[in-house]
Coordinates of C-alpha atoms in Angstrom, one line a residue:
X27 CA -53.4 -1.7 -63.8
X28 CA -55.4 -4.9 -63.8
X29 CA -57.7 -3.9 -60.7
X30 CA -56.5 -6.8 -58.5
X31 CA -55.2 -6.3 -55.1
X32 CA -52.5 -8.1 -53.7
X33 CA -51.0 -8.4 -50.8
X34 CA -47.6 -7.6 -49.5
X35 CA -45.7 -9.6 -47.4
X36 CA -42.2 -8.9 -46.2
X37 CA -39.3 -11.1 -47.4
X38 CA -38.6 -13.3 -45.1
X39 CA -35.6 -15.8 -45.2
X40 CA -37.1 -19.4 -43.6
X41 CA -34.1 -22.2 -43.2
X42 CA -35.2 -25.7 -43.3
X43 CA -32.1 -26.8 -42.0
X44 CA -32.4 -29.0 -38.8
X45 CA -31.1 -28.4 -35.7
X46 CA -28.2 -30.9 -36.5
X47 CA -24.7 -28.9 -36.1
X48 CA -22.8 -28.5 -38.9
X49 CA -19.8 -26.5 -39.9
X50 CA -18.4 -24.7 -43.3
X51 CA -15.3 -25.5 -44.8
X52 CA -14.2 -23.3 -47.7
X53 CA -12.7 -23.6 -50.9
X54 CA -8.5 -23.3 -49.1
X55 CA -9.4 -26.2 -47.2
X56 CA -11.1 -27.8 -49.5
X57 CA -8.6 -27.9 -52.0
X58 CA -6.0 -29.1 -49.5
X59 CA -7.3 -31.9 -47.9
X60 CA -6.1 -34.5 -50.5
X61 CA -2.4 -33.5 -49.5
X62 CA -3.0 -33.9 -45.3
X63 CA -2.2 -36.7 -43.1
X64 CA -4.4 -39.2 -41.2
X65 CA -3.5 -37.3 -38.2
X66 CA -4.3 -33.8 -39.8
X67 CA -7.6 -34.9 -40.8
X68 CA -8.1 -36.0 -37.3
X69 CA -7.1 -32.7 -35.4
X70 CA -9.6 -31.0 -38.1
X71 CA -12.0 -33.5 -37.2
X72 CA -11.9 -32.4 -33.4
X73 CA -11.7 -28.4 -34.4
X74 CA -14.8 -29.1 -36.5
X75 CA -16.3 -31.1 -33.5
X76 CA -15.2 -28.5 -30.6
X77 CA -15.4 -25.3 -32.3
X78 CA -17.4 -23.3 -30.5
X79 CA -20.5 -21.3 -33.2
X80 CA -18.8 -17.5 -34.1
X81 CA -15.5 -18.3 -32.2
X82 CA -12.2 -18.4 -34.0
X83 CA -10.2 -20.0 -30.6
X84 CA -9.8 -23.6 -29.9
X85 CA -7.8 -25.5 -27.1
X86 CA -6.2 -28.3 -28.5
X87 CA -3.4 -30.8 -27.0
X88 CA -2.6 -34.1 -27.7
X89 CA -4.4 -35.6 -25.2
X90 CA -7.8 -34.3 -26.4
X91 CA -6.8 -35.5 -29.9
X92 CA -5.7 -39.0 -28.9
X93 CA -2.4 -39.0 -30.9
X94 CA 0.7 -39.5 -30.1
X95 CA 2.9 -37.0 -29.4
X96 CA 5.5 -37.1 -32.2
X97 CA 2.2 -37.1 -34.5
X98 CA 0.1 -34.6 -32.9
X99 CA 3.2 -32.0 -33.0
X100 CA 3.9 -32.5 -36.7
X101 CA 0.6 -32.2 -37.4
X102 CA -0.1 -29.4 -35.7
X103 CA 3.0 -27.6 -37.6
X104 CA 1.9 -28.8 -40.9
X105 CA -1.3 -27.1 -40.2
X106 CA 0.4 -24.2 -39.0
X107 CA 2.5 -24.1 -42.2
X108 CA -0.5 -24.1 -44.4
X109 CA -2.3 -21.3 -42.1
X110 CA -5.3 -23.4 -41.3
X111 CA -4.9 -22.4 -37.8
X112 CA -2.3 -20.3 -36.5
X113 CA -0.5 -20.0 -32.4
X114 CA -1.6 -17.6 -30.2
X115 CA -0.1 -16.3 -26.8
X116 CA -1.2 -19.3 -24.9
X117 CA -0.3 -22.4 -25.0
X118 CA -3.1 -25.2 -26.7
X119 CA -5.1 -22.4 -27.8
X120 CA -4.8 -22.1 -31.5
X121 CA -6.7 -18.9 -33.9
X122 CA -8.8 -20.7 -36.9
X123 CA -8.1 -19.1 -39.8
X124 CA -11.7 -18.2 -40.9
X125 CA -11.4 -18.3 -44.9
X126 CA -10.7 -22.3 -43.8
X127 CA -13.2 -23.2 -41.2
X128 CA -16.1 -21.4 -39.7
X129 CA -19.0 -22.4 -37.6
X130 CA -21.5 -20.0 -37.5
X131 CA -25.5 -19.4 -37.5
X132 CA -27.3 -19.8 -40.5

């Protein structure tokens, strides 16, 4: 109504994140990790590390952790118990529960 002209430019969503990795952890985890272990802090420590961007699988033993065993396998139940991750068919690979942990493009 005013006469001017403007000009129009399609929305277009910039992120000025860098290319550092990161990872998202969600409100569940969030709100649990006052109640884990050492040793359940470390195991998410080397999901968050080795997750692979859009994947949901892991391998995990206790070698690649660098626990001992007795600590690694209760940990890795406790985590199972609070469905952070769950077993799949083969053994060390483990699902991530994605309303926990997801690493994914911005």
């Amino acid at each position: 109504f005013t006469g001017e002209y403007m000009l129009l430019v399609k929305n277009k969503k910039e992120s000025k994140v860098n290319s550092l990795r990161f990872i998202k952890f969600y409100f569940p985890l969030i709100n649990i990790l006052n109640k884990l272990t050492n040793s359940e802090i470390i195991i998410i420590q080397f999901i968050c590390s080795n997750l692979g961007i859009n994947k949901t699988k892991i391998k995990i033993n206790q070698e690649l952790t660098e626990l001992n065993k007795s600590s690694y396998y209760n940990s890795i139940n406790k985590l199972i118990k609070l469905n952070v991750i769950s077993k799949t068919e083969y053994q060390n690979i483990y699902e991530i529960n994605k309303e926990f942990i997801y690493n994914g493009k911005y």
